[in-house]
XYZ file of C-alpha atoms in Angstrom:
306
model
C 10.252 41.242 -3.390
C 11.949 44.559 -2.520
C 15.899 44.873 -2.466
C 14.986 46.492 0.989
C 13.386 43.319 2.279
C 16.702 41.572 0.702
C 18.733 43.304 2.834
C 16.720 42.783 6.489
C 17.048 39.238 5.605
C 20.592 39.089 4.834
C 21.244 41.152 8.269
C 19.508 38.866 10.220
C 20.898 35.329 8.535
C 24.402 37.305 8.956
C 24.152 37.768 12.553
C 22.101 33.849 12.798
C 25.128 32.781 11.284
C 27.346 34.483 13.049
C 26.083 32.970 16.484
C 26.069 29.327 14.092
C 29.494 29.359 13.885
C 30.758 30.817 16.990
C 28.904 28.270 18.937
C 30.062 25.672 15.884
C 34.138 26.500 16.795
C 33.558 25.472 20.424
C 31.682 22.273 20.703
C 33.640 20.692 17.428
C 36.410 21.161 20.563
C 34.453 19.256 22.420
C 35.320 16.104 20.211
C 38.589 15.387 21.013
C 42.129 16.774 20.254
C 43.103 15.780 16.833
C 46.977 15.334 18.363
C 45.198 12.154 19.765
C 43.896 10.554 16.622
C 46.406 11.264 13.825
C 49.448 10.545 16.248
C 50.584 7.414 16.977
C 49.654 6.478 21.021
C 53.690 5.851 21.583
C 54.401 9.715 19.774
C 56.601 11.625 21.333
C 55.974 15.020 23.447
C 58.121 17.075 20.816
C 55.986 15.475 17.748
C 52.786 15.956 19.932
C 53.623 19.312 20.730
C 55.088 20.130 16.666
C 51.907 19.251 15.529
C 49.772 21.461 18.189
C 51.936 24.307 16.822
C 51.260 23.549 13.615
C 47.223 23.432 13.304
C 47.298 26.133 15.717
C 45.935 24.396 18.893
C 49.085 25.290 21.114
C 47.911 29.177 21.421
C 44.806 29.930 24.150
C 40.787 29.502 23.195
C 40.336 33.542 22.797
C 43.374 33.939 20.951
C 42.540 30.486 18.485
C 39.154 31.922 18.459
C 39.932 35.684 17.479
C 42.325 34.027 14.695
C 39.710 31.556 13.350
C 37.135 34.579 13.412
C 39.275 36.405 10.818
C 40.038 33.989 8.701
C 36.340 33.037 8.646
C 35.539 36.357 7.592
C 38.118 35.760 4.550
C 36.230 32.426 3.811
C 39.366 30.750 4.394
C 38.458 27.404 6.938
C 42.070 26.100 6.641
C 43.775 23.262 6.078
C 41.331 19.726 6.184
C 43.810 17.621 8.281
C 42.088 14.082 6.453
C 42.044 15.209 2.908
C 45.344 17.712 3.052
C 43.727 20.219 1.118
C 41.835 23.388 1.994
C 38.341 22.694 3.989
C 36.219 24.969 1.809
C 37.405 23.013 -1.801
C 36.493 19.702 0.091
C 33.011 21.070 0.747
C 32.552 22.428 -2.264
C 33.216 19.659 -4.258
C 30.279 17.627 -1.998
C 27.644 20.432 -1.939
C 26.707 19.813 -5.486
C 26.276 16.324 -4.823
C 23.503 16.635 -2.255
C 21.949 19.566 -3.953
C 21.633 17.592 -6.662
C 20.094 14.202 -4.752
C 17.616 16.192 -2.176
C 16.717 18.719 -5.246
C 15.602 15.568 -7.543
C 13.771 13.493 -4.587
C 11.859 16.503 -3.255
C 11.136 17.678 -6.719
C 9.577 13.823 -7.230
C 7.981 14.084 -4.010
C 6.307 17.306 -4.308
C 4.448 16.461 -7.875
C 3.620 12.980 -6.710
C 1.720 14.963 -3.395
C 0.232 17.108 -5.642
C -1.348 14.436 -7.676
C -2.138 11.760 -5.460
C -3.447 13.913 -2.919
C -5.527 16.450 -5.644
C -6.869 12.767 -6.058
C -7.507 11.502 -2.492
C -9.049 14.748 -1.568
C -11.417 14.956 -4.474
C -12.616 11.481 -3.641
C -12.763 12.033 0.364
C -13.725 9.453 2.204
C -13.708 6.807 -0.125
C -11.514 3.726 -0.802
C -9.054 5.797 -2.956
C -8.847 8.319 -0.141
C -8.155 5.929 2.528
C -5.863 3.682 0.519
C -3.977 7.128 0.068
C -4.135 7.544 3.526
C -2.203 4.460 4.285
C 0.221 4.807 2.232
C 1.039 8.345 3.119
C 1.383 7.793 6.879
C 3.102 4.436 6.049
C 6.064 7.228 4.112
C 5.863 9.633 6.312
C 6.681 7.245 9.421
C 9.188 4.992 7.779
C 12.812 5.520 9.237
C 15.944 6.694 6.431
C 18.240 4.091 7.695
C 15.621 1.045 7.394
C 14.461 1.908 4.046
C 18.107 2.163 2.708
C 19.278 -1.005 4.675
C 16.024 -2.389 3.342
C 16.859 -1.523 -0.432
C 20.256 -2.443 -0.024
C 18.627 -5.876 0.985
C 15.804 -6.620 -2.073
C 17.938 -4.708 -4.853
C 21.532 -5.015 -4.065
C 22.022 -7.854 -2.547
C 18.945 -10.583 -3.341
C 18.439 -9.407 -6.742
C 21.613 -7.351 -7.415
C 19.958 -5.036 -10.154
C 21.320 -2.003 -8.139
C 24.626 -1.153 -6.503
C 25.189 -0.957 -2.761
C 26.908 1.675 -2.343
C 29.445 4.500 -4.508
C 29.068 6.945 -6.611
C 28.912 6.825 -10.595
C 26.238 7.161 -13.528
C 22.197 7.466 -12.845
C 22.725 3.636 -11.484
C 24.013 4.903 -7.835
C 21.362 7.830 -7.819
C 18.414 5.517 -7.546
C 18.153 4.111 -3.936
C 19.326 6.925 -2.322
C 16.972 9.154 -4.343
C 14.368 6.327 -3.259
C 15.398 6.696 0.409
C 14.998 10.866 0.666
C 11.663 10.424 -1.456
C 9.469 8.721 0.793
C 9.233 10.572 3.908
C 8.457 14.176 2.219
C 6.329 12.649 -0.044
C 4.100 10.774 2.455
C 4.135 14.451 4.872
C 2.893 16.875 1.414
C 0.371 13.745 0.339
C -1.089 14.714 3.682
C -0.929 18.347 3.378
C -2.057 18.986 0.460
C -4.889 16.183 0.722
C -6.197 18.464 3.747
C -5.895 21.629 2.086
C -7.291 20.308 -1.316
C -10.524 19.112 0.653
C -10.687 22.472 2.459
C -10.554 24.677 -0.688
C -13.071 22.667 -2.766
C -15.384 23.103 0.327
C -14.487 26.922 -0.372
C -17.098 29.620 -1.487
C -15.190 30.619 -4.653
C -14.824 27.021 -6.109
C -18.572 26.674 -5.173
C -19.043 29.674 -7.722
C -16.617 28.534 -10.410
C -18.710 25.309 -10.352
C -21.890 27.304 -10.235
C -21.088 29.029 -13.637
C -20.494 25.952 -15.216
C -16.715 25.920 -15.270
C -15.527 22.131 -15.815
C -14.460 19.904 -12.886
C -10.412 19.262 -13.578
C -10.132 23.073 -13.661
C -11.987 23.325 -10.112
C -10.095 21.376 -8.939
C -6.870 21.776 -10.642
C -6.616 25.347 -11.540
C -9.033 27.441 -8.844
C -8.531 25.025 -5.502
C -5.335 23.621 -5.962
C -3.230 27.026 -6.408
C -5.103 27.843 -2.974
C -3.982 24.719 -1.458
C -0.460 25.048 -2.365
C 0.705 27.562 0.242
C 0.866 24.935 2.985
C 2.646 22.664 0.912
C 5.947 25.226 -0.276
C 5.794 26.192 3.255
C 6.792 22.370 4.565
C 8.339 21.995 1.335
C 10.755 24.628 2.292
C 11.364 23.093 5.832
C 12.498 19.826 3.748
C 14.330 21.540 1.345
C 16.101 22.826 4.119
C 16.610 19.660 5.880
C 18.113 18.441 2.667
C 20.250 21.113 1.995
C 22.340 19.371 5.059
C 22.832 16.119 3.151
C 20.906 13.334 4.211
C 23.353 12.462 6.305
C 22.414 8.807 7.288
C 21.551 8.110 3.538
C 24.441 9.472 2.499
C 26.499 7.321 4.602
C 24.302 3.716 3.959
C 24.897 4.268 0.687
C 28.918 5.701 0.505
C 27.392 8.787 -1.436
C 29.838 11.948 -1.640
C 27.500 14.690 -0.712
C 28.100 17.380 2.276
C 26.424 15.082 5.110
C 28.674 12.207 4.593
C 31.116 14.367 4.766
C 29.969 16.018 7.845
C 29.584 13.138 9.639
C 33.016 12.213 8.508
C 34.306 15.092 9.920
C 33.198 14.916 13.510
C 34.213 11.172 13.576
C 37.871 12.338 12.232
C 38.090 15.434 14.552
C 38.658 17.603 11.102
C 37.681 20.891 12.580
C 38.166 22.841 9.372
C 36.019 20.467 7.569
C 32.950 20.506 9.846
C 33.082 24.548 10.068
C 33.212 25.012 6.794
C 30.424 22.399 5.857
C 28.358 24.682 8.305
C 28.575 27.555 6.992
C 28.053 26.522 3.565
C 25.011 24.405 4.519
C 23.575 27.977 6.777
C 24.198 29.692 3.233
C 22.261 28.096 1.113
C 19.463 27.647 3.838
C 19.348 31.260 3.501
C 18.884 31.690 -0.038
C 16.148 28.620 0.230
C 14.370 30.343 2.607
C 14.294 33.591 0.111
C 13.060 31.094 -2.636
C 10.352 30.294 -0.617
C 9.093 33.696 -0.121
C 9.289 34.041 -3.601
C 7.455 31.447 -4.089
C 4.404 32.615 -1.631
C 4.387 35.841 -3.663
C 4.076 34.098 -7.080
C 1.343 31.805 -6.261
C -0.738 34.153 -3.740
C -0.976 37.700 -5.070
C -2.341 38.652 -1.909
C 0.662 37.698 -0.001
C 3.565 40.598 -0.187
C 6.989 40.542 1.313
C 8.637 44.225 1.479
């Protein structure tokens, strides 16, 4: 990858995220005035209109909009009105947290797909393949929220070998790791299942048969690094999708990470808290995305990003 392509892509995720967070410091005005929710109803005027003055909210749109555009460019989001500390420390402290949980379920999921559906595709059509089948579509289809109300159910609460909710040691990692698994795991099973049966079909793997090379390095060597192009590229969509916190996991199970706190921060009318999880989530979407193309390169020498 050339430090020329670098740059194009930077440009363009600058100016993507540049239209992100303009159009982010309108509609999180669209919630609500936060005057309304941290004052008491019976507040007076002068207290209403002291604490307008004070987050900034008593000055016109343009002119609150040309300020928070400046400090934006400083990386400074301001004050979080729930936690009384600056937004960007909050975040910060919570991005780790899902980067850790979606990197360690999607890492499961992807070399469980490659496996099982290496497996289902090299026996095609039989009872392995559609036994596969079931269970992939049954993963792919379940809903977040069910499976972690679900778990919540059998392990927390009927057999109470798991926690319900927090945050701690490997203990409070497991259902919600359990919860982001299944759905990525049951789309790549698919994926890769399809493009595993396409590439053993393939001329070249008919030739690497042909001059007697052994059938697990077919299948696992020639076809499969052929049939792994489809799978980063949806892997990168989910890793993507994670990098936003699994926000509905995240708040079944009372886990710290950046959708949780999102969420929390629209319900709570924190502006500086839901700006600044933004723009950290639109950052590291960016450098995913480079990853991926990375990736690509690596596994397909004919592929070339300049």
């Amino acid at each position: 990858m050339s430090f020329t392509y670098f740059l194009k892509r930077a440009a363009f995720a600058a100016l993507a995220l540049a239209a992100l967070m303009t159009s982010a410091f309108f509609l999180v005005r669209l919630t609500g005035d936060p005057v309304d929710l941290y004052l008491p109803v019976d507040a007076s005027s002068a207290a209403r209109e002291a604490m307008r003055v004070r987050l900034g909210l008593d000055a016109s749109l343009p002119a609150q909009f040309l300020d928070w555009a400046w400090d934006m460019i400083r990386l400074d989001f301001g004050m979080s009105l729930w936690h009384n500390r600056p937004a960007m420390d909050v975040v910060l402290e919570a991005l780790p947290n899902t980067l850790a949980l979606g990197a360690i379920a999607l890492t499961l999921a992807f070399v469980a797909a490659i496996v099982i559906g290496s497996i289902a595709a090299v026996n095609a059509g039989g009872w392995i393949d559609r036994g596969v089948n079931v269970l992939s579509q049954a993963a792919a289809s379940v809903p977040d929220f069910w499976l972690g109300l679900m778990g919540v159910l059998l392990f927390a609460v009927t057999f109470r070998i798991l926690p319900t909710s927090g945050f701690g040691g490997p203990i409070y990692w497991v259902l919600p790791i359990a919860c982001l698994f299944a759905r990525p795991f049951g789309t790549l099973v698919q994926i890769v299942r399809g493009s595993m049966i396409e590439a053993l079909n393939a001329t070249f793997v008919r030739t690497a048969r042909a001059k007697g090379a052994r059938d697990g390095r077919v299948t696992f060597v020639h076809a499969l690094r052929n049939a792994l192009l489809p799978a980063v590229t949806v892997t990168g969509d989910l890793a993507a999708q994670f990098a936003g916190g699994g926000g509905v996991v995240e708040v079944v199970f009372g886990f710290p990470g950046i959708g949780k706190l999102l969420i929390d921060g629209i319900l709570k009318r924190d502006f500086a808290i839901v700006q600044a999880s933004i723009f950290a989530v639109a950052v590291v979407i960016f450098f995913i995305n480079i990853l991926v193309d990375m990736l690509y390169a690596s596994i397909d020498p004919r592929v070339r990003v300049e």
